[in-house]
Coordinates of C-alpha atoms in Angstrom, one line a residue:
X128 CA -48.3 2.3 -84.0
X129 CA -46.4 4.2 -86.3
X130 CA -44.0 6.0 -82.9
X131 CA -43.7 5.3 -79.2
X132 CA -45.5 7.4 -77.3
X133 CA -43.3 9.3 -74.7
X134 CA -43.3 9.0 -71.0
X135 CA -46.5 9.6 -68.8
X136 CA -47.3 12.9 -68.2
X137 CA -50.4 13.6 -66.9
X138 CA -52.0 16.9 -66.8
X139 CA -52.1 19.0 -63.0
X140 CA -55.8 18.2 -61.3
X141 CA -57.2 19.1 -58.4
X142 CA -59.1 16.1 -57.2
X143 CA -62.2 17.6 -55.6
X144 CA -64.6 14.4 -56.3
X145 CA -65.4 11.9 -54.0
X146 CA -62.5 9.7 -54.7
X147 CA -59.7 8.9 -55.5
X148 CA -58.4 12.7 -54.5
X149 CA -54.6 14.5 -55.4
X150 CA -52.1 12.3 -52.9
X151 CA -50.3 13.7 -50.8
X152 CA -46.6 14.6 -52.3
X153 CA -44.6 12.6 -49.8
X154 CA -46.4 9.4 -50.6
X155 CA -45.8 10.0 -54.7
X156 CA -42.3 10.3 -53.6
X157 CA -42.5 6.8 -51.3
X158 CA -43.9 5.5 -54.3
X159 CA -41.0 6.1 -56.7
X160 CA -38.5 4.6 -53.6
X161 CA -36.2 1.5 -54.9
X162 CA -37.7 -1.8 -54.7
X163 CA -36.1 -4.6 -52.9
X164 CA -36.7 -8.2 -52.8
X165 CA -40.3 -10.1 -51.0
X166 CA -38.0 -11.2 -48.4
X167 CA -34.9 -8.9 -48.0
X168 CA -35.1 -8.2 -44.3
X169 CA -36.0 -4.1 -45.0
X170 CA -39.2 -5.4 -46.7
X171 CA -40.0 -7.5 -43.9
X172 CA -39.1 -4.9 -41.7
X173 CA -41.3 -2.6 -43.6
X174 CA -43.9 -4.5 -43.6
X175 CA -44.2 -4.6 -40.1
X176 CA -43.7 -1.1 -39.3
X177 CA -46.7 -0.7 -41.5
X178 CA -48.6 -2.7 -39.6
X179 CA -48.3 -1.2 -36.5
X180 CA -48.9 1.9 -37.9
X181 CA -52.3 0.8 -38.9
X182 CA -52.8 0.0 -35.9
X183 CA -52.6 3.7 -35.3
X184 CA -54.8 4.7 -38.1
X185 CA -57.7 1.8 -36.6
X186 CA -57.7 2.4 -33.0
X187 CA -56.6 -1.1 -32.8
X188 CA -54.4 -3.2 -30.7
X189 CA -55.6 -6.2 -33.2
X190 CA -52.3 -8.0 -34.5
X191 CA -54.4 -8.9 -37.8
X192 CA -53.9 -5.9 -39.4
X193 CA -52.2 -6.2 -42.7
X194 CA -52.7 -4.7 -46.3
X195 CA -54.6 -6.4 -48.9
X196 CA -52.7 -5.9 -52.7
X197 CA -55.8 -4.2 -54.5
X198 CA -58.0 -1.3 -54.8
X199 CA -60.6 -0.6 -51.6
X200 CA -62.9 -3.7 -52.6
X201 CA -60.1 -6.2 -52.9
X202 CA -60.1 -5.7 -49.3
X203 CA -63.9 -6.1 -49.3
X204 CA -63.8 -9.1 -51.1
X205 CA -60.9 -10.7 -48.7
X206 CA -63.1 -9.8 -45.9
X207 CA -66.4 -11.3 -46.6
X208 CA -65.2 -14.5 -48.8
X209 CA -63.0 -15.3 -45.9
X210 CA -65.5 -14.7 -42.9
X211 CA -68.4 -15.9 -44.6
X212 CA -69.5 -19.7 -44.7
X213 CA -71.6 -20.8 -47.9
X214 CA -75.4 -21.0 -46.4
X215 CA -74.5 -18.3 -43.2
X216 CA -77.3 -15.4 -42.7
X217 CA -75.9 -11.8 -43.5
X218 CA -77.7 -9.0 -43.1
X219 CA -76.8 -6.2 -44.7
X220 CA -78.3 -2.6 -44.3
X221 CA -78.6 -0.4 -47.6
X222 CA -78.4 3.5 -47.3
X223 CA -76.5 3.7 -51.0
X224 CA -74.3 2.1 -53.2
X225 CA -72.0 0.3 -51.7
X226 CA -74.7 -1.4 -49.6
X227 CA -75.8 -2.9 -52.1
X228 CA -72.2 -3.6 -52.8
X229 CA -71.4 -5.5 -49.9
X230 CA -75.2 -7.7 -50.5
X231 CA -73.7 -8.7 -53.7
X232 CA -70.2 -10.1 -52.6
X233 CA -71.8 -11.8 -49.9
X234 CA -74.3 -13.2 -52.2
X235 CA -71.5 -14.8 -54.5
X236 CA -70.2 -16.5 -51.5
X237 CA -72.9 -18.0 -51.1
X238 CA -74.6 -16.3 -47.7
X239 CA -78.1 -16.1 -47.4
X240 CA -78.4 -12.0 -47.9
X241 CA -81.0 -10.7 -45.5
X242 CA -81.2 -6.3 -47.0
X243 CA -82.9 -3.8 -44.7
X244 CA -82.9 -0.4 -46.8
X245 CA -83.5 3.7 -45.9
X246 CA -84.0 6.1 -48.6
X247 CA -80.6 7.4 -50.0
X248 CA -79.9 10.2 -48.0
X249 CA -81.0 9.0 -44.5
X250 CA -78.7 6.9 -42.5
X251 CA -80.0 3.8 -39.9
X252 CA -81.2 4.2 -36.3
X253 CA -79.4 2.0 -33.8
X254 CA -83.1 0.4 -33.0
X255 CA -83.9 -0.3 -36.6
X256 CA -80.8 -2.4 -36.4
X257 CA -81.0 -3.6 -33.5
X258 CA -84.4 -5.2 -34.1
X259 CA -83.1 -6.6 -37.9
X260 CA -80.3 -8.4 -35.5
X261 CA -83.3 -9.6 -33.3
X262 CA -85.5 -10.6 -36.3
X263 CA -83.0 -12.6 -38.8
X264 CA -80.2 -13.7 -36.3
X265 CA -77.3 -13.5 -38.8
X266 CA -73.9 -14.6 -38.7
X267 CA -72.5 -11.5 -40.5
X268 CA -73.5 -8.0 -40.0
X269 CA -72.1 -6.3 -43.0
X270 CA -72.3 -2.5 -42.9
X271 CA -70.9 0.6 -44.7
X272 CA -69.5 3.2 -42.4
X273 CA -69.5 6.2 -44.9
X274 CA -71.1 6.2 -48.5
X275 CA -69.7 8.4 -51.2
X276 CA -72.9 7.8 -53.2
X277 CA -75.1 9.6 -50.6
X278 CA -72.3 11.5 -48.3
X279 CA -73.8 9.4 -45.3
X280 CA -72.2 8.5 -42.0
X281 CA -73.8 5.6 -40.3
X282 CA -73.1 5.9 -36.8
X283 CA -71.7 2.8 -35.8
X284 CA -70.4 3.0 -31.9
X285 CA -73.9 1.2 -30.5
X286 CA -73.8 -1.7 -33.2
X287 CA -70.9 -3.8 -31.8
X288 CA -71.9 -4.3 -28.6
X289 CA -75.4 -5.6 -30.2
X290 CA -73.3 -7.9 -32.3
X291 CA -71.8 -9.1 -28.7
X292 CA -75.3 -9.9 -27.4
X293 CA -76.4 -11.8 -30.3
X294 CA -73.2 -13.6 -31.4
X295 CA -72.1 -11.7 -34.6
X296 CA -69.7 -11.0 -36.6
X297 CA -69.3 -7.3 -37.3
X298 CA -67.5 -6.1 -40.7
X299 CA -68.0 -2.4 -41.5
X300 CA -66.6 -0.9 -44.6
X301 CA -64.9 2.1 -44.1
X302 CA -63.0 3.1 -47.3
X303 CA -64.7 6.6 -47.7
X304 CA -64.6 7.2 -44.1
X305 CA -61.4 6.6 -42.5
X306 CA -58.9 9.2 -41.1
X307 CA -61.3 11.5 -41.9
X308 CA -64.2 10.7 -39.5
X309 CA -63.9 9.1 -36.1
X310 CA -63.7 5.7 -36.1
X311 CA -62.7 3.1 -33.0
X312 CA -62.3 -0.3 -34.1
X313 CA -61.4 -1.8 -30.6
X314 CA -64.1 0.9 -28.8
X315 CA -66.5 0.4 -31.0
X316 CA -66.4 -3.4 -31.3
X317 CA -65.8 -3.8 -34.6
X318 CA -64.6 -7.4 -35.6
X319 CA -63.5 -6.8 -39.4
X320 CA -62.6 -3.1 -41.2
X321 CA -61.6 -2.5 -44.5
X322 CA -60.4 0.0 -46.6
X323 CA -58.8 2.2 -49.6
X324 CA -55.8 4.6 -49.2
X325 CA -57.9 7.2 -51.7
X326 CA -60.1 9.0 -49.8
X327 CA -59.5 10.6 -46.4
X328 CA -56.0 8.6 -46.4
X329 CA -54.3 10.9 -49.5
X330 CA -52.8 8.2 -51.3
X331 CA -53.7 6.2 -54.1
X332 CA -56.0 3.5 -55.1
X333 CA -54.3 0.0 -54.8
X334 CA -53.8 -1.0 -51.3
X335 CA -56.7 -2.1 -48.9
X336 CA -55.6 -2.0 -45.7
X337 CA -57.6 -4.3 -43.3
X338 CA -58.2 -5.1 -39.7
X339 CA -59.6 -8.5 -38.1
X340 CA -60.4 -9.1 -34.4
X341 CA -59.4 -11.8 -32.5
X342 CA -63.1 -13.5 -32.8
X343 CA -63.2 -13.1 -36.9
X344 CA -59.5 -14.1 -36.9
X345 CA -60.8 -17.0 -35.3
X346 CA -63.5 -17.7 -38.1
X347 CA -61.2 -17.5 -41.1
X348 CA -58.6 -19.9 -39.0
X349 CA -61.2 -22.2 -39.1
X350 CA -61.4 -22.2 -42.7
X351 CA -57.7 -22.5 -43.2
X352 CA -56.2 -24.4 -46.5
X353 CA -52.8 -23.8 -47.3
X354 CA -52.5 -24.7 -51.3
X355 CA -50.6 -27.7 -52.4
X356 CA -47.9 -26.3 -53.9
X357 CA -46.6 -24.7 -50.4
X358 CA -48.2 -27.2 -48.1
X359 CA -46.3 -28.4 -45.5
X360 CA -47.2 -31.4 -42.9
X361 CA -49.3 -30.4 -40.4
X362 CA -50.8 -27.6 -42.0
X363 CA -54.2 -26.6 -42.0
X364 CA -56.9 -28.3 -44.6
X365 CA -59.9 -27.2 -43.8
X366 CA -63.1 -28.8 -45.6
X367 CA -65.4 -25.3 -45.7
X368 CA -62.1 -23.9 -46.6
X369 CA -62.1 -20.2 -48.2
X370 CA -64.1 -20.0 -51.4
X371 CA -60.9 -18.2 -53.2
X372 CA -56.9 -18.1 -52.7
X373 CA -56.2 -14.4 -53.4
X374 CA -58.5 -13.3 -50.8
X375 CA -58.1 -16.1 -49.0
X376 CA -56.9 -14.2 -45.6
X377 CA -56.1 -17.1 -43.8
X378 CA -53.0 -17.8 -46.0
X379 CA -52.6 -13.6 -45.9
X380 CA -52.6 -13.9 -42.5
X381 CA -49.6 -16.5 -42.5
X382 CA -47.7 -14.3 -45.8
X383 CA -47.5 -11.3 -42.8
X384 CA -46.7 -13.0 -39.9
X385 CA -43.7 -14.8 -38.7
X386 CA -44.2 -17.4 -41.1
X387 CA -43.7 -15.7 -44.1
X388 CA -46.1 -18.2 -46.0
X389 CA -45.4 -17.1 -49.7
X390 CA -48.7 -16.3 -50.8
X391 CA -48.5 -13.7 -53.7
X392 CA -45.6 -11.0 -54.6
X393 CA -46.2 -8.2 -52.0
X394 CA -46.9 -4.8 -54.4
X395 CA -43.3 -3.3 -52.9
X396 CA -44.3 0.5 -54.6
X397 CA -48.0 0.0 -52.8
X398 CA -46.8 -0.7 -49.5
X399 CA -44.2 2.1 -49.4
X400 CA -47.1 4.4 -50.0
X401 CA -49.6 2.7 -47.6
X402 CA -46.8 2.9 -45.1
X403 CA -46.4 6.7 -45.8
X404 CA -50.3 7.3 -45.6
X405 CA -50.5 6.2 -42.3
X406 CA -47.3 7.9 -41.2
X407 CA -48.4 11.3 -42.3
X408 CA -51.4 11.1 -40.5
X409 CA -50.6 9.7 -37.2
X410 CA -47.5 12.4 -37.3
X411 CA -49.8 14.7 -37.6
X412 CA -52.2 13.5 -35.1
X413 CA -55.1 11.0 -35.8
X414 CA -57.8 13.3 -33.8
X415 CA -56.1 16.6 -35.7
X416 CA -56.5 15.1 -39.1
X417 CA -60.6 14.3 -38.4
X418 CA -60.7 18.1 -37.0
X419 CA -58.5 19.0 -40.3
X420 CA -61.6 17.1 -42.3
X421 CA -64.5 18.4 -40.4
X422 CA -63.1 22.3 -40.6
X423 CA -62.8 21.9 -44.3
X424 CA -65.9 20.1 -45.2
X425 CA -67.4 22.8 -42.7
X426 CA -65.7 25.4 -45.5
X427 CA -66.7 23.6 -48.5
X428 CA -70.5 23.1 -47.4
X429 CA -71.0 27.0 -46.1
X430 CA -69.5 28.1 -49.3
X431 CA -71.7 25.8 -51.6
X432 CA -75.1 26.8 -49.5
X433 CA -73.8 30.7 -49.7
X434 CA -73.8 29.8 -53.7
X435 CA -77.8 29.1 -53.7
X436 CA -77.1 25.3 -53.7
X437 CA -79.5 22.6 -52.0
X438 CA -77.2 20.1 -50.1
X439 CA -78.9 16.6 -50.5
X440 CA -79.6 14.4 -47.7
X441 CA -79.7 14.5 -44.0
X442 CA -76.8 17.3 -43.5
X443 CA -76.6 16.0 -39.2
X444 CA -75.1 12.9 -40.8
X445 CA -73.0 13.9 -43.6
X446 CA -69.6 12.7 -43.8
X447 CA -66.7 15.3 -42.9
X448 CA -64.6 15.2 -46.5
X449 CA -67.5 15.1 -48.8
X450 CA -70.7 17.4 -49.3
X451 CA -73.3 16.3 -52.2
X452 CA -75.4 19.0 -53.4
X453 CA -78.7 19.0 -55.9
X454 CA -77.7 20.4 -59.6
X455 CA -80.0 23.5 -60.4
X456 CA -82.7 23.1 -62.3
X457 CA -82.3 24.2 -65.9
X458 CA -78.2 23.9 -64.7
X459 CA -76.7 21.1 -67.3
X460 CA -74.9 19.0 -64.5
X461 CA -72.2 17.4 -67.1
X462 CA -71.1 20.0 -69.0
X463 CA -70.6 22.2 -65.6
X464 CA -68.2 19.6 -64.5
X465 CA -66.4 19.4 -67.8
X466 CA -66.1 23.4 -67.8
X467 CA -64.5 22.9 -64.0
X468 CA -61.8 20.3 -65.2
X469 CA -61.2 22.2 -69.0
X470 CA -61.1 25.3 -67.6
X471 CA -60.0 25.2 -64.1
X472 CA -58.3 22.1 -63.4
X473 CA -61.0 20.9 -60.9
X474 CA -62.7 17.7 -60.7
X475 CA -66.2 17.4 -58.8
X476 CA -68.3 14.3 -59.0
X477 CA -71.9 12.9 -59.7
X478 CA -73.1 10.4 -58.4
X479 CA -75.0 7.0 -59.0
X480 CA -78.3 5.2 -59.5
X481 CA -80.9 7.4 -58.2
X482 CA -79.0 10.0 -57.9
X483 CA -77.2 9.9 -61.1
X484 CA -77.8 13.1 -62.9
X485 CA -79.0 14.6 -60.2
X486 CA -76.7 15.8 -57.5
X487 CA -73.0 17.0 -57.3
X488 CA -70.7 15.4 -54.9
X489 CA -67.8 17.7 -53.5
X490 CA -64.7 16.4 -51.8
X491 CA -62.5 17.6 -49.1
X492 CA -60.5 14.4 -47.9
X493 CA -56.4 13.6 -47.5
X494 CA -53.7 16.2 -49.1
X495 CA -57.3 18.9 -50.2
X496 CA -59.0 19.0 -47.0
X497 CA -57.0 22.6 -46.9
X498 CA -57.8 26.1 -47.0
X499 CA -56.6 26.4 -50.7
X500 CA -58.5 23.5 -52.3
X501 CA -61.5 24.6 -50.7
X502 CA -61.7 28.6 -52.3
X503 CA -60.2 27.5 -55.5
X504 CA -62.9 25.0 -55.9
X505 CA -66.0 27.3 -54.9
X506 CA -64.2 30.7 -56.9
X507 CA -63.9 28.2 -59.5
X508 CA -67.5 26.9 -59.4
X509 CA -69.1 30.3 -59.0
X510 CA -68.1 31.6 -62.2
X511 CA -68.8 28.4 -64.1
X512 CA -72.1 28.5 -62.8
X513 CA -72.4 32.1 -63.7
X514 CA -71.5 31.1 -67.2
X515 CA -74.5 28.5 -67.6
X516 CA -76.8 31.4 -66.4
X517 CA -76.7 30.4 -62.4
X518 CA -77.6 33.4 -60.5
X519 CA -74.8 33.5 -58.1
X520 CA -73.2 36.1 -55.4
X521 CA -70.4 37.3 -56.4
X522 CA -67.5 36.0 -54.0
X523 CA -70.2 34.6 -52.0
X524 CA -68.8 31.1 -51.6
X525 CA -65.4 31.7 -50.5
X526 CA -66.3 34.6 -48.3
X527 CA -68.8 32.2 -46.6
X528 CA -65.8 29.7 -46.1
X529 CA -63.9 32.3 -45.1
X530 CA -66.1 32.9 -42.2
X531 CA -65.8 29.3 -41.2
X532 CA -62.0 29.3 -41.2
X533 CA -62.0 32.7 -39.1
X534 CA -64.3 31.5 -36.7

């Protein structure tokens, strides 16, 4: 390299995909905040307030919640490596992607994966679950909440109290869908929640935060091992101990409470900006922020019908902050979306697998799940599909939101 290159300057996007979205600007200012030291009593400090802000966020009165130091599925990961015993029954049900996702982790720790699957598009009844619970007994039921790859929301207040009848653990996944769809972790039963701070959150990727009940705090207690080199008399040694020591939540669990256990190097910039997620949003109102999502991804998904487009999948359970919708026939889907970002500024998504090639997927999450977002995006789209020979109506999209943000 002949020169340095200069300092990062990234060109001005609209994030309007399905993830990771523009953050909101107080939490790129958190982020540029001073660092201190792992132990210096505002970190500590900091670290707590977080915690009981997430709290907040969950529904929660769970003390285990705490951040993991990695994107969405390094929370995933601690989750299931650390509740999961090598040779326990899982059953995980598919309706996209990350389904299959969660089947694969649990897989490489060594669970005996029991997969029930719907069409992409379709979400599960509470009876076909139910009677999978019945069929395979698991230890784990591992389930996604919301999937960007189909726009889905499983609905997930029945399931819990199932897992209570028949002694299981329930971890839901619920990266794409939290703070922007309801979710109850304590009302809903759910034992162990995960997720990313670049969706509905408005932050960026890099922090998982993560909630554990009392019963799966329990389970990864029992498979406690501190590591040698901090191991003091007494502690725990667990022969099944946890199958990793990143992940391994048990000493996680020990790094954020009282004991301080030092673990890893907590990401200082990460937390100030997982701490700042959570404050925006509970200052603003946790129920407000899932109306704020549902008006917006009303907007976006009037506007995008009002533009001739077919929405994919079963709309009654779409998620609030993203809409998928089928590309036009004889529309080219890439070079649309490359138009949109060259031209405009505007990222959309595709999607994957079955669906790659095939559909659109449209967010309206965090700091864009707002009035402005939404009509730039759809003015934008309407005359980029006009341009690839789309017949469209003119102003059709945005005046169709319009009517949504009047009404």
């Amino acid at each position: 390299m002949d020169t340095l290159p200069g300092p990062i300057d990234p060109p001005a996007r609209l994030l309007m995909g399905p993830g990771p979205i523009s953050a909101y600007p107080s939490v790129l200012q958190a982020l540029s905040a001073p660092l201190v030291g792992q132990y210096d009593p505002f970190m500590t400090a900091t670290m707590a307030e977080t915690q009981e802000l997430y709290r907040g966020v969950f529904g929660t009165a769970n003390e285990a919640t705490l951040l993991v130091d990695g994107t969405a599925r390094a929370g995933i990961e601690a989750a299931l490596v650390s509740l999961i015993r090598p040779g326990d029954r899982v059953l995980v049900p598919i309706f996209g992607r990350f389904g299959h996702l969660l089947a694969e982790i649990a897989e490489r720790a060594l669970a005996e994966v029991h997969r029930i699957e719907v069409p992409w598009g379709q979400v599960f009844p509470v009876s076909v679950v139910r009677e999978a619970i019945t069929r395979v007994r698991p230890d784990v039921l591992a389930l996604v909440q919301g999937d960007t790859s189909t726009t889905m929301n499983q609905p997930l207040a029945e399931i819990g109290e199932i897992c209570r009848e028949h002694g299981v653990l329930f971890y839901s996944d619920v990266t794409a869908s939290l703070g922007g769809n309801e979710f109850e972790m304590d009302g809903w039963g759910v034992d162990a929640a995960t997720a990313g701070l670049q969706k509905c959150l408005g932050g960026p990727s890099g922090s998982a935060p993560l909630c554990l009940s009392d019963r799966a705090v329990e389970r990864v207690r029992s498979r406690a091992r501190v590591e040698a080199g901090i191991r003091e008399a007494g502690d725990a040694d667990a022969a099944d101990f946890i199958r990793s020591n990143y992940f391994d939540l048990a000493m996680i669990l020990d790094y954020w409470g009282p004991r301080r256990l030092n673990h890893h190097t907590e990401a200082t910039s990460m937390l100030y900006a997982a701490r700042e997620c959570a404050r925006v949003l509970l200052l603003e109102g946790r129920a407000a922020v899932i109306r704020r999502h549902r008006r917006n991804g009303a907007a976006m998904l009037a506007g995008v019908v009002e533009l001739g487009l077919s929405v994919f999948g079963d709309v009654a359970h779409k998620m609030n902050n993203v809409v998928a919708v089928e590309i036009p026939e004889g529309i080219p889907g890439e070079p649309v979306r490359a138009a949109l970002l060259a031209d405009f500024g505007i990222e959309i998504g595709t999607s994957f697998g079955p669906l790659h090639g095939r559909v659109w997927r449209i967010g309206t999450m965090g700091y864009n799940a707002r009035r402005e977002a939404v009509l730039r995006t759809l003015a934008a789209l309407e005359e980029v599909l006009r341009r690839f020979g789309a017949s469209v109506p003119a102003g059709g999209g945005v005046e169709a939101a319009e009517g949504v943000y009047a009404a």
